[in-house]
Amino acid sequence: MSRNIHSRLFSFIVYLLIYSTLAVKVNTEEETKDLIMVFILCRHGDRSPVHTFPTDPFRKLWKMGYGQLTAYGAKQHHELGQMIRKRYSTLIPEVYHKDEVLFRSSGTERTLMSANNFIRGLYQLEKESTNHLPPVFSRLVNEDHLLKMSSKCPKFKRLFNNLMNSSAVFQKAYSLQDFFSYLERMTGYTFPKDRSSPENFYPAWRLCDPITIWVEQGLPSIPKWVTNDVYQKCASLLDFKHYIRFSEPHLTRLRGGPLAGHLVDLFRERINRELKTKHQNNHPDENHHSSEGLHRRFVAYFAHDSTLAALMSHLGVYNGLEVPGVLVGSFNQLDASSRELGRISHRRHWLLVALYSSRIGRSKNS
């Protein structure tokens, strides 16, 4: 494959993410008859809080434990699977085949459960069905540098600690001293004695996780001290967490960069296969399933909001605000006369991006 095609592939990912950030809404239905591949990257569904604190009134509410997919989160992914099936019914096979479809998840329960619920929706499987679910591949959390942004990386930890001790972060911590004190007083959670220290961000982030979830899930009898102003400040702090973690190129090369490179390889392999078929004068491949992975029509990855934030930051298109629920990229048959066209639609909080920009003409160096 020529370097030009490789660079254009990378541009496709950038276009996909730029369109998702702009959240442009297009009502035109997508023509899918010429698609050769669809890729999606999405975060897990609605979950329970990861953290708690001494005065938490909802500690006994989460029957499945902390950080787990909720019933609504399962419903979200089941509906997403149905939506993807309807949108790409001509591309995604009705019956799972290991060489045509791939599901991968980070190694957390909520992402694995999200993947399984998505699969049930995609293949129209009922919970009582005796059909086997297709496999969802994953790696150990500490070793997953593609999908889990908290995997072990001493260099990232060192660089991030240096950034957290920068003057800009000190100034932000100084401006939030009163809010840090308020959170400590209301929650009983201990903060550092020096309220202007960036170390205060860590307990604040832990506390803002359950606080924002209470409000967003509309729980009854939320403590009166959780005002709209408190919610807004907590939401802003969590946005800042994503922003600061992936705000520098030397950070995103370690978090987000590996996934971007992986996606380029994924798309390149699929397009190389299509180019090879074109060179064979469109004769059917006698060993259609012989080259594992090169015939994949649909690839779905299930991860976290931090995964999407890291990838978008690495590509320079993350606005530091709310991360979209899902990104969808699609590739058409190769056609030199094609022009790039991005299309976006919304369904609830899910953000779908279909990118019709890969009708790549064959290069002499392909």
Short mmCIF file of N, CA and C in Angstrom, two decimals, residues 167-344:
data_model
loop_
_atom_site.label_atom_id
_atom_site.label_comp_id
_atom_site.label_asym_id
_atom_site.label_seq_id
_atom_site.Cartn_x
_atom_site.Cartn_y
_atom_site.Cartn_z
N SER A 167 2.06 24.98 37.20
CA SER A 167 1.48 26.20 37.76
C SER A 167 0.01 26.36 37.37
N ALA A 168 -0.35 25.92 36.16
CA ALA A 168 -1.74 26.05 35.70
C ALA A 168 -2.68 25.21 36.56
N VAL A 169 -2.25 24.01 36.92
CA VAL A 169 -3.09 23.14 37.75
C VAL A 169 -3.14 23.67 39.18
N PHE A 170 -2.04 24.22 39.67
CA PHE A 170 -2.04 24.84 40.99
C PHE A 170 -3.04 25.99 41.04
N GLN A 171 -3.09 26.79 39.99
CA GLN A 171 -4.01 27.92 39.95
C GLN A 171 -5.46 27.45 39.96
N LYS A 172 -5.73 26.38 39.22
CA LYS A 172 -7.10 25.86 39.20
C LYS A 172 -7.48 25.31 40.57
N ALA A 173 -6.56 24.61 41.21
CA ALA A 173 -6.83 24.08 42.55
C ALA A 173 -7.08 25.23 43.53
N TYR A 174 -6.31 26.29 43.41
CA TYR A 174 -6.45 27.45 44.29
C TYR A 174 -7.85 28.06 44.14
N SER A 175 -8.36 28.10 42.91
CA SER A 175 -9.67 28.69 42.66
C SER A 175 -10.82 27.82 43.18
N LEU A 176 -10.53 26.56 43.50
CA LEU A 176 -11.57 25.63 43.95
C LEU A 176 -11.46 25.28 45.43
N GLN A 177 -10.66 26.02 46.18
CA GLN A 177 -10.44 25.71 47.59
C GLN A 177 -11.75 25.60 48.38
N ASP A 178 -12.62 26.57 48.18
CA ASP A 178 -13.88 26.57 48.94
C ASP A 178 -14.74 25.35 48.58
N PHE A 179 -14.75 24.99 47.32
CA PHE A 179 -15.54 23.84 46.90
C PHE A 179 -14.97 22.54 47.47
N PHE A 180 -13.65 22.42 47.51
CA PHE A 180 -13.03 21.25 48.11
C PHE A 180 -13.42 21.14 49.59
N SER A 181 -13.40 22.26 50.28
CA SER A 181 -13.77 22.26 51.71
C SER A 181 -15.23 21.88 51.89
N TYR A 182 -16.08 22.37 50.99
CA TYR A 182 -17.51 22.06 51.04
C TYR A 182 -17.74 20.55 50.86
N LEU A 183 -17.06 19.97 49.88
CA LEU A 183 -17.21 18.54 49.64
C LEU A 183 -16.75 17.72 50.85
N GLU A 184 -15.65 18.11 51.45
CA GLU A 184 -15.16 17.39 52.62
C GLU A 184 -16.17 17.47 53.77
N ARG A 185 -16.73 18.64 53.96
CA ARG A 185 -17.67 18.85 55.06
C ARG A 185 -18.96 18.05 54.85
N MET A 186 -19.45 18.00 53.62
CA MET A 186 -20.72 17.33 53.34
C MET A 186 -20.60 15.81 53.23
N THR A 187 -19.44 15.33 52.82
CA THR A 187 -19.30 13.90 52.55
C THR A 187 -18.55 13.14 53.64
N GLY A 188 -17.79 13.84 54.46
CA GLY A 188 -16.98 13.16 55.46
C GLY A 188 -15.73 12.52 54.89
N TYR A 189 -15.42 12.84 53.63
CA TYR A 189 -14.25 12.29 52.96
C TYR A 189 -13.07 13.22 53.19
N THR A 190 -11.92 12.69 53.56
CA THR A 190 -10.77 13.51 53.93
C THR A 190 -10.03 14.04 52.71
N PHE A 191 -9.77 15.34 52.72
CA PHE A 191 -8.98 16.01 51.70
C PHE A 191 -7.62 16.39 52.29
N PRO A 192 -6.63 16.68 51.45
CA PRO A 192 -5.35 17.19 51.95
C PRO A 192 -5.55 18.48 52.74
N LYS A 193 -4.70 18.72 53.72
CA LYS A 193 -4.83 19.92 54.56
C LYS A 193 -4.62 21.19 53.74
N ASP A 194 -3.69 21.14 52.80
CA ASP A 194 -3.43 22.29 51.95
C ASP A 194 -4.46 22.30 50.82
N ARG A 195 -5.48 23.14 50.94
CA ARG A 195 -6.58 23.17 49.97
C ARG A 195 -6.14 23.67 48.58
N SER A 196 -5.01 24.32 48.49
CA SER A 196 -4.55 24.83 47.19
C SER A 196 -3.69 23.81 46.45
N SER A 197 -3.47 22.65 47.05
CA SER A 197 -2.64 21.62 46.43
C SER A 197 -3.42 20.88 45.34
N PRO A 198 -2.77 20.57 44.21
CA PRO A 198 -3.43 19.77 43.18
C PRO A 198 -3.85 18.39 43.66
N GLU A 199 -3.31 17.94 44.79
CA GLU A 199 -3.70 16.64 45.34
C GLU A 199 -5.18 16.61 45.70
N ASN A 200 -5.80 17.77 45.85
CA ASN A 200 -7.23 17.83 46.17
C ASN A 200 -8.10 17.34 45.02
N PHE A 201 -7.56 17.37 43.81
CA PHE A 201 -8.36 16.92 42.67
C PHE A 201 -8.72 15.44 42.79
N TYR A 202 -7.84 14.64 43.32
CA TYR A 202 -8.07 13.19 43.37
C TYR A 202 -9.28 12.82 44.22
N PRO A 203 -9.39 13.29 45.48
CA PRO A 203 -10.63 13.00 46.23
C PRO A 203 -11.86 13.65 45.62
N ALA A 204 -11.69 14.84 45.02
CA ALA A 204 -12.83 15.52 44.39
C ALA A 204 -13.36 14.69 43.22
N TRP A 205 -12.47 14.15 42.42
CA TRP A 205 -12.90 13.31 41.30
C TRP A 205 -13.64 12.07 41.79
N ARG A 206 -13.15 11.46 42.87
CA ARG A 206 -13.82 10.28 43.42
C ARG A 206 -15.23 10.61 43.90
N LEU A 207 -15.38 11.76 44.54
CA LEU A 207 -16.69 12.16 45.07
C LEU A 207 -17.65 12.59 43.97
N CYS A 208 -17.13 13.26 42.97
CA CYS A 208 -17.99 13.76 41.90
C CYS A 208 -18.56 12.64 41.04
N ASP A 209 -17.92 11.49 41.05
CA ASP A 209 -18.45 10.34 40.31
C ASP A 209 -19.84 9.96 40.82
N PRO A 210 -20.02 9.62 42.11
CA PRO A 210 -21.38 9.28 42.56
C PRO A 210 -22.34 10.46 42.53
N ILE A 211 -21.86 11.66 42.82
CA ILE A 211 -22.75 12.82 42.86
C ILE A 211 -23.40 13.06 41.49
N THR A 212 -22.60 13.04 40.44
CA THR A 212 -23.17 13.27 39.10
C THR A 212 -24.09 12.12 38.68
N ILE A 213 -23.76 10.91 39.09
CA ILE A 213 -24.61 9.76 38.75
C ILE A 213 -25.96 9.87 39.45
N TRP A 214 -25.98 10.27 40.71
CA TRP A 214 -27.26 10.46 41.41
C TRP A 214 -28.19 11.37 40.61
N VAL A 215 -27.63 12.51 40.19
CA VAL A 215 -28.43 13.52 39.50
C VAL A 215 -28.86 13.02 38.13
N GLU A 216 -27.92 12.47 37.38
CA GLU A 216 -28.21 12.06 36.01
C GLU A 216 -29.16 10.86 35.95
N GLN A 217 -29.15 10.02 36.98
CA GLN A 217 -30.08 8.89 37.01
C GLN A 217 -31.39 9.24 37.72
N GLY A 218 -31.48 10.48 38.21
CA GLY A 218 -32.73 10.94 38.82
C GLY A 218 -33.12 10.19 40.06
N LEU A 219 -32.15 9.87 40.92
CA LEU A 219 -32.47 9.13 42.14
C LEU A 219 -33.35 9.96 43.07
N PRO A 220 -34.25 9.32 43.80
CA PRO A 220 -35.11 10.06 44.73
C PRO A 220 -34.34 10.42 46.01
N SER A 221 -34.79 11.48 46.67
CA SER A 221 -34.23 11.87 47.97
C SER A 221 -32.73 12.14 47.92
N ILE A 222 -32.29 12.81 46.87
CA ILE A 222 -30.88 13.24 46.82
C ILE A 222 -30.66 14.27 47.91
N PRO A 223 -29.56 14.20 48.67
CA PRO A 223 -29.30 15.16 49.74
C PRO A 223 -29.43 16.60 49.26
N LYS A 224 -29.98 17.46 50.11
CA LYS A 224 -30.22 18.85 49.73
C LYS A 224 -28.95 19.62 49.42
N TRP A 225 -27.83 19.16 49.98
CA TRP A 225 -26.58 19.88 49.72
C TRP A 225 -26.08 19.67 48.28
N VAL A 226 -26.66 18.68 47.58
CA VAL A 226 -26.31 18.47 46.17
C VAL A 226 -27.20 19.38 45.33
N THR A 227 -26.84 20.63 45.28
CA THR A 227 -27.58 21.63 44.50
C THR A 227 -27.19 21.54 43.04
N ASN A 228 -27.88 22.28 42.20
CA ASN A 228 -27.53 22.30 40.78
C ASN A 228 -26.12 22.87 40.59
N ASP A 229 -25.75 23.84 41.43
CA ASP A 229 -24.41 24.41 41.34
C ASP A 229 -23.36 23.35 41.67
N VAL A 230 -23.62 22.54 42.69
CA VAL A 230 -22.69 21.46 43.06
C VAL A 230 -22.57 20.45 41.92
N TYR A 231 -23.72 20.10 41.33
CA TYR A 231 -23.70 19.16 40.21
C TYR A 231 -22.88 19.72 39.05
N GLN A 232 -23.11 20.98 38.70
CA GLN A 232 -22.40 21.59 37.58
C GLN A 232 -20.89 21.63 37.83
N LYS A 233 -20.51 21.95 39.06
CA LYS A 233 -19.08 21.99 39.38
C LYS A 233 -18.46 20.60 39.32
N CYS A 234 -19.21 19.61 39.78
CA CYS A 234 -18.71 18.23 39.71
C CYS A 234 -18.57 17.77 38.26
N ALA A 235 -19.57 18.07 37.44
CA ALA A 235 -19.50 17.70 36.03
C ALA A 235 -18.30 18.36 35.36
N SER A 236 -18.06 19.62 35.71
CA SER A 236 -16.92 20.35 35.16
C SER A 236 -15.60 19.73 35.61
N LEU A 237 -15.55 19.30 36.87
CA LEU A 237 -14.33 18.67 37.38
C LEU A 237 -14.04 17.35 36.66
N LEU A 238 -15.08 16.58 36.36
CA LEU A 238 -14.88 15.32 35.65
C LEU A 238 -14.46 15.56 34.21
N ASP A 239 -15.00 16.62 33.59
CA ASP A 239 -14.53 17.00 32.25
C ASP A 239 -13.06 17.38 32.30
N PHE A 240 -12.69 18.12 33.34
CA PHE A 240 -11.29 18.54 33.50
C PHE A 240 -10.39 17.32 33.66
N LYS A 241 -10.88 16.31 34.33
CA LYS A 241 -10.10 15.08 34.52
C LYS A 241 -9.73 14.46 33.18
N HIS A 242 -10.72 14.34 32.27
CA HIS A 242 -10.43 13.79 30.95
C HIS A 242 -9.49 14.71 30.18
N TYR A 243 -9.74 16.00 30.29
CA TYR A 243 -8.92 16.95 29.54
C TYR A 243 -7.46 16.91 29.98
N ILE A 244 -7.23 17.00 31.29
CA ILE A 244 -5.86 17.11 31.78
C ILE A 244 -5.08 15.82 31.57
N ARG A 245 -5.74 14.70 31.62
CA ARG A 245 -5.05 13.41 31.44
C ARG A 245 -4.50 13.25 30.03
N PHE A 246 -5.18 13.88 29.07
CA PHE A 246 -4.78 13.69 27.67
C PHE A 246 -4.54 15.03 26.97
N SER A 247 -4.01 15.99 27.71
CA SER A 247 -3.90 17.35 27.19
C SER A 247 -2.59 17.64 26.47
N GLU A 248 -1.63 16.74 26.54
CA GLU A 248 -0.32 16.97 25.93
C GLU A 248 0.01 15.83 24.97
N PRO A 249 0.68 16.16 23.84
CA PRO A 249 1.03 15.11 22.87
C PRO A 249 1.86 13.99 23.47
N HIS A 250 2.77 14.32 24.40
CA HIS A 250 3.61 13.26 24.97
C HIS A 250 2.79 12.33 25.87
N LEU A 251 1.61 12.78 26.30
CA LEU A 251 0.71 11.92 27.06
C LEU A 251 -0.14 11.06 26.14
N THR A 252 -0.66 11.65 25.07
CA THR A 252 -1.55 10.90 24.18
C THR A 252 -0.79 9.91 23.29
N ARG A 253 0.52 10.10 23.16
CA ARG A 253 1.29 9.07 22.46
C ARG A 253 1.25 7.75 23.22
N LEU A 254 1.05 7.86 24.53
CA LEU A 254 0.99 6.67 25.38
C LEU A 254 -0.44 6.22 25.64
N ARG A 255 -1.38 7.15 25.62
CA ARG A 255 -2.80 6.87 25.85
C ARG A 255 -3.59 7.44 24.68
N GLY A 256 -4.09 6.61 23.82
CA GLY A 256 -4.82 7.08 22.64
C GLY A 256 -4.03 6.82 21.37
N GLY A 257 -2.74 7.12 21.41
CA GLY A 257 -1.89 6.88 20.25
C GLY A 257 -1.84 5.42 19.83
N PRO A 258 -1.64 4.49 20.76
CA PRO A 258 -1.63 3.08 20.37
C PRO A 258 -2.93 2.63 19.71
N LEU A 259 -4.06 3.14 20.18
CA LEU A 259 -5.35 2.77 19.58
C LEU A 259 -5.48 3.36 18.19
N ALA A 260 -5.04 4.60 18.00
CA ALA A 260 -5.10 5.23 16.68
C ALA A 260 -4.28 4.43 15.68
N GLY A 261 -3.07 4.02 16.07
CA GLY A 261 -2.23 3.22 15.19
C GLY A 261 -2.85 1.87 14.89
N HIS A 262 -3.48 1.28 15.89
CA HIS A 262 -4.15 -0.01 15.72
C HIS A 262 -5.29 0.10 14.71
N LEU A 263 -6.05 1.19 14.77
CA LEU A 263 -7.17 1.37 13.85
C LEU A 263 -6.68 1.55 12.42
N VAL A 264 -5.58 2.28 12.26
CA VAL A 264 -5.01 2.44 10.93
C VAL A 264 -4.64 1.08 10.35
N ASP A 265 -4.00 0.24 11.16
CA ASP A 265 -3.63 -1.10 10.70
C ASP A 265 -4.87 -1.93 10.36
N LEU A 266 -5.90 -1.80 11.18
CA LEU A 266 -7.14 -2.55 10.97
C LEU A 266 -7.78 -2.19 9.63
N PHE A 267 -7.89 -0.89 9.37
CA PHE A 267 -8.49 -0.43 8.12
C PHE A 267 -7.60 -0.77 6.92
N ARG A 268 -6.30 -0.63 7.12
CA ARG A 268 -5.37 -0.89 6.02
C ARG A 268 -5.44 -2.35 5.58
N GLU A 269 -5.50 -3.27 6.55
CA GLU A 269 -5.60 -4.69 6.22
C GLU A 269 -6.85 -4.99 5.41
N ARG A 270 -7.96 -4.37 5.83
CA ARG A 270 -9.22 -4.64 5.13
C ARG A 270 -9.19 -4.08 3.72
N ILE A 271 -8.66 -2.89 3.57
CA ILE A 271 -8.63 -2.26 2.24
C ILE A 271 -7.61 -2.96 1.35
N ASN A 272 -6.49 -3.41 1.91
CA ASN A 272 -5.53 -4.19 1.13
C ASN A 272 -6.19 -5.43 0.54
N ARG A 273 -7.03 -6.06 1.36
CA ARG A 273 -7.73 -7.24 0.89
C ARG A 273 -8.66 -6.90 -0.26
N GLU A 274 -9.34 -5.77 -0.14
CA GLU A 274 -10.26 -5.36 -1.20
C GLU A 274 -9.50 -5.01 -2.47
N LEU A 275 -8.36 -4.36 -2.32
CA LEU A 275 -7.53 -4.04 -3.48
C LEU A 275 -7.05 -5.31 -4.18
N LYS A 276 -6.68 -6.30 -3.39
CA LYS A 276 -6.22 -7.56 -3.96
C LYS A 276 -7.33 -8.22 -4.77
N THR A 277 -8.54 -8.15 -4.25
CA THR A 277 -9.68 -8.71 -4.97
C THR A 277 -9.90 -7.97 -6.28
N LYS A 278 -9.74 -6.64 -6.26
CA LYS A 278 -9.90 -5.85 -7.48
C LYS A 278 -8.84 -6.25 -8.51
N HIS A 279 -7.62 -6.47 -8.05
CA HIS A 279 -6.53 -6.84 -8.95
C HIS A 279 -6.76 -8.20 -9.59
N GLN A 280 -7.56 -9.03 -8.95
CA GLN A 280 -7.86 -10.36 -9.49
C GLN A 280 -9.10 -10.32 -10.38
N ASN A 281 -9.40 -9.10 -10.87
CA ASN A 281 -10.53 -8.92 -11.80
C ASN A 281 -11.85 -9.39 -11.22
N ASN A 282 -11.98 -9.15 -9.92
CA ASN A 282 -13.23 -9.45 -9.22
C ASN A 282 -13.60 -10.93 -9.25
N HIS A 283 -12.62 -11.81 -9.47
CA HIS A 283 -12.91 -13.24 -9.38
C HIS A 283 -13.12 -13.62 -7.92
N PRO A 284 -14.10 -14.44 -7.61
CA PRO A 284 -14.35 -14.83 -6.22
C PRO A 284 -13.12 -15.49 -5.60
N ASP A 285 -12.88 -15.16 -4.39
CA ASP A 285 -11.77 -15.77 -3.65
C ASP A 285 -12.16 -17.19 -3.26
N GLU A 286 -11.42 -18.16 -3.76
CA GLU A 286 -11.77 -19.56 -3.49
C GLU A 286 -11.63 -19.91 -2.02
N ASN A 287 -10.74 -19.23 -1.32
CA ASN A 287 -10.55 -19.49 0.11
C ASN A 287 -11.01 -18.27 0.89
N HIS A 288 -12.30 -18.03 0.85
CA HIS A 288 -12.86 -16.80 1.43
C HIS A 288 -12.52 -16.63 2.89
N HIS A 289 -12.42 -17.74 3.62
CA HIS A 289 -12.18 -17.65 5.05
C HIS A 289 -10.76 -18.08 5.42
N SER A 290 -9.87 -18.12 4.46
CA SER A 290 -8.53 -18.63 4.75
C SER A 290 -7.66 -17.61 5.46
N SER A 291 -7.82 -16.33 5.17
CA SER A 291 -7.00 -15.28 5.78
C SER A 291 -7.78 -14.66 6.92
N GLU A 292 -7.58 -15.18 8.10
CA GLU A 292 -8.37 -14.76 9.25
C GLU A 292 -8.21 -13.27 9.50
N GLY A 293 -9.32 -12.58 9.67
CA GLY A 293 -9.29 -11.16 9.99
C GLY A 293 -9.36 -10.25 8.79
N LEU A 294 -8.90 -10.69 7.62
CA LEU A 294 -8.86 -9.82 6.46
C LEU A 294 -10.22 -9.68 5.80
N HIS A 295 -11.16 -10.53 6.15
CA HIS A 295 -12.50 -10.48 5.56
C HIS A 295 -13.51 -9.87 6.52
N ARG A 296 -13.07 -9.33 7.61
CA ARG A 296 -14.01 -8.85 8.62
C ARG A 296 -14.84 -7.69 8.08
N ARG A 297 -16.13 -7.84 8.22
CA ARG A 297 -17.05 -6.80 7.79
C ARG A 297 -17.43 -5.87 8.94
N PHE A 298 -17.39 -6.41 10.16
CA PHE A 298 -17.86 -5.63 11.30
C PHE A 298 -16.95 -5.87 12.50
N VAL A 299 -16.45 -4.78 13.07
CA VAL A 299 -15.59 -4.84 14.25
C VAL A 299 -16.15 -3.89 15.29
N ALA A 300 -16.35 -4.37 16.50
CA ALA A 300 -16.92 -3.55 17.58
C ALA A 300 -16.05 -3.64 18.82
N TYR A 301 -15.65 -2.47 19.34
CA TYR A 301 -14.85 -2.39 20.55
C TYR A 301 -15.67 -1.70 21.64
N PHE A 302 -15.60 -2.24 22.84
CA PHE A 302 -16.36 -1.71 23.98
C PHE A 302 -15.38 -1.27 25.05
N ALA A 303 -15.43 0.01 25.40
CA ALA A 303 -14.43 0.55 26.31
C ALA A 303 -15.04 1.59 27.23
N HIS A 304 -14.35 2.70 27.42
CA HIS A 304 -14.72 3.68 28.44
C HIS A 304 -14.70 5.09 27.85
N ASP A 305 -15.32 6.03 28.57
CA ASP A 305 -15.28 7.41 28.10
C ASP A 305 -13.85 7.91 28.03
N SER A 306 -12.99 7.44 28.93
CA SER A 306 -11.58 7.84 28.89
C SER A 306 -10.90 7.33 27.63
N THR A 307 -11.34 6.18 27.11
CA THR A 307 -10.77 5.63 25.88
C THR A 307 -11.07 6.55 24.70
N LEU A 308 -12.34 6.96 24.60
CA LEU A 308 -12.72 7.86 23.52
C LEU A 308 -12.04 9.22 23.67
N ALA A 309 -11.95 9.72 24.92
CA ALA A 309 -11.30 11.00 25.15
C ALA A 309 -9.83 10.95 24.77
N ALA A 310 -9.15 9.84 25.09
CA ALA A 310 -7.73 9.70 24.76
C ALA A 310 -7.52 9.65 23.26
N LEU A 311 -8.35 8.88 22.56
CA LEU A 311 -8.22 8.77 21.10
C LEU A 311 -8.49 10.11 20.43
N MET A 312 -9.56 10.77 20.82
CA MET A 312 -9.91 12.06 20.23
C MET A 312 -8.85 13.11 20.55
N SER A 313 -8.30 13.06 21.75
CA SER A 313 -7.25 14.01 22.12
C SER A 313 -6.00 13.78 21.29
N HIS A 314 -5.64 12.52 21.08
CA HIS A 314 -4.46 12.21 20.28
C HIS A 314 -4.59 12.75 18.86
N LEU A 315 -5.82 12.73 18.33
CA LEU A 315 -6.07 13.21 16.98
C LEU A 315 -6.37 14.71 16.94
N GLY A 316 -6.36 15.35 18.12
CA GLY A 316 -6.54 16.80 18.17
C GLY A 316 -7.94 17.28 17.95
N VAL A 317 -8.95 16.44 18.26
CA VAL A 317 -10.34 16.84 18.00
C VAL A 317 -11.22 16.76 19.24
N TYR A 318 -10.63 16.54 20.40
CA TYR A 318 -11.44 16.49 21.63
C TYR A 318 -11.61 17.91 22.17
N ASN A 319 -12.86 18.29 22.45
CA ASN A 319 -13.13 19.65 22.91
C ASN A 319 -13.11 19.80 24.42
N GLY A 320 -12.75 18.73 25.13
CA GLY A 320 -12.66 18.81 26.58
C GLY A 320 -13.99 18.72 27.29
N LEU A 321 -15.06 18.47 26.54
CA LEU A 321 -16.39 18.38 27.14
C LEU A 321 -16.87 16.94 27.09
N GLU A 322 -18.18 16.75 27.06
CA GLU A 322 -18.75 15.41 27.14
C GLU A 322 -18.29 14.52 25.99
N VAL A 323 -17.91 13.30 26.33
CA VAL A 323 -17.47 12.33 25.34
C VAL A 323 -18.69 11.66 24.71
N PRO A 324 -18.71 11.47 23.37
CA PRO A 324 -19.86 10.80 22.75
C PRO A 324 -19.95 9.36 23.20
N GLY A 325 -21.14 8.79 23.10
CA GLY A 325 -21.35 7.42 23.55
C GLY A 325 -20.72 6.39 22.63
N VAL A 326 -20.74 6.66 21.32
CA VAL A 326 -20.22 5.67 20.37
C VAL A 326 -19.79 6.39 19.10
N LEU A 327 -18.71 5.90 18.49
CA LEU A 327 -18.26 6.37 17.19
C LEU A 327 -18.38 5.22 16.21
N VAL A 328 -18.88 5.50 15.02
CA VAL A 328 -19.06 4.47 14.00
C VAL A 328 -18.39 4.93 12.72
N GLY A 329 -17.47 4.13 12.20
CA GLY A 329 -16.82 4.44 10.94
C GLY A 329 -17.13 3.36 9.93
N SER A 330 -17.42 3.74 8.69
CA SER A 330 -17.74 2.74 7.66
C SER A 330 -16.93 3.02 6.41
N PHE A 331 -16.63 1.96 5.66
CA PHE A 331 -15.84 2.07 4.45
C PHE A 331 -16.56 1.47 3.26
N ASN A 332 -16.60 2.24 2.17
CA ASN A 332 -17.26 1.79 0.95
C ASN A 332 -16.31 1.02 0.05
N GLN A 333 -16.86 0.46 -1.02
CA GLN A 333 -16.03 -0.18 -2.03
C GLN A 333 -15.10 0.85 -2.64
N LEU A 334 -13.98 0.38 -3.15
CA LEU A 334 -12.97 1.27 -3.69
C LEU A 334 -13.41 1.84 -5.04
N ASP A 335 -13.33 3.14 -5.13
CA ASP A 335 -13.77 3.82 -6.34
C ASP A 335 -13.03 5.15 -6.42
N ALA A 336 -12.19 5.30 -7.43
CA ALA A 336 -11.35 6.49 -7.52
C ALA A 336 -12.15 7.77 -7.70
N SER A 337 -13.37 7.67 -8.20
CA SER A 337 -14.15 8.88 -8.47
C SER A 337 -14.90 9.39 -7.25
N SER A 338 -14.81 8.66 -6.14
CA SER A 338 -15.59 9.02 -4.95
C SER A 338 -15.03 10.26 -4.27
N ARG A 339 -15.90 10.97 -3.59
CA ARG A 339 -15.49 12.10 -2.77
C ARG A 339 -15.87 11.80 -1.33
N GLU A 340 -15.23 12.50 -0.40
CA GLU A 340 -15.44 12.23 1.01
C GLU A 340 -16.76 12.83 1.48
N LEU A 341 -17.48 12.06 2.28
CA LEU A 341 -18.75 12.54 2.80
C LEU A 341 -18.97 11.95 4.18
N GLY A 342 -19.16 12.80 5.17
CA GLY A 342 -19.44 12.34 6.52
C GLY A 342 -20.90 12.57 6.85
N ARG A 343 -21.49 11.62 7.53
CA ARG A 343 -22.90 11.75 7.91
C ARG A 343 -23.04 11.42 9.38
N ILE A 344 -23.86 12.16 10.07
CA ILE A 344 -24.04 11.98 11.50
C ILE A 344 -25.51 12.02 11.86
#
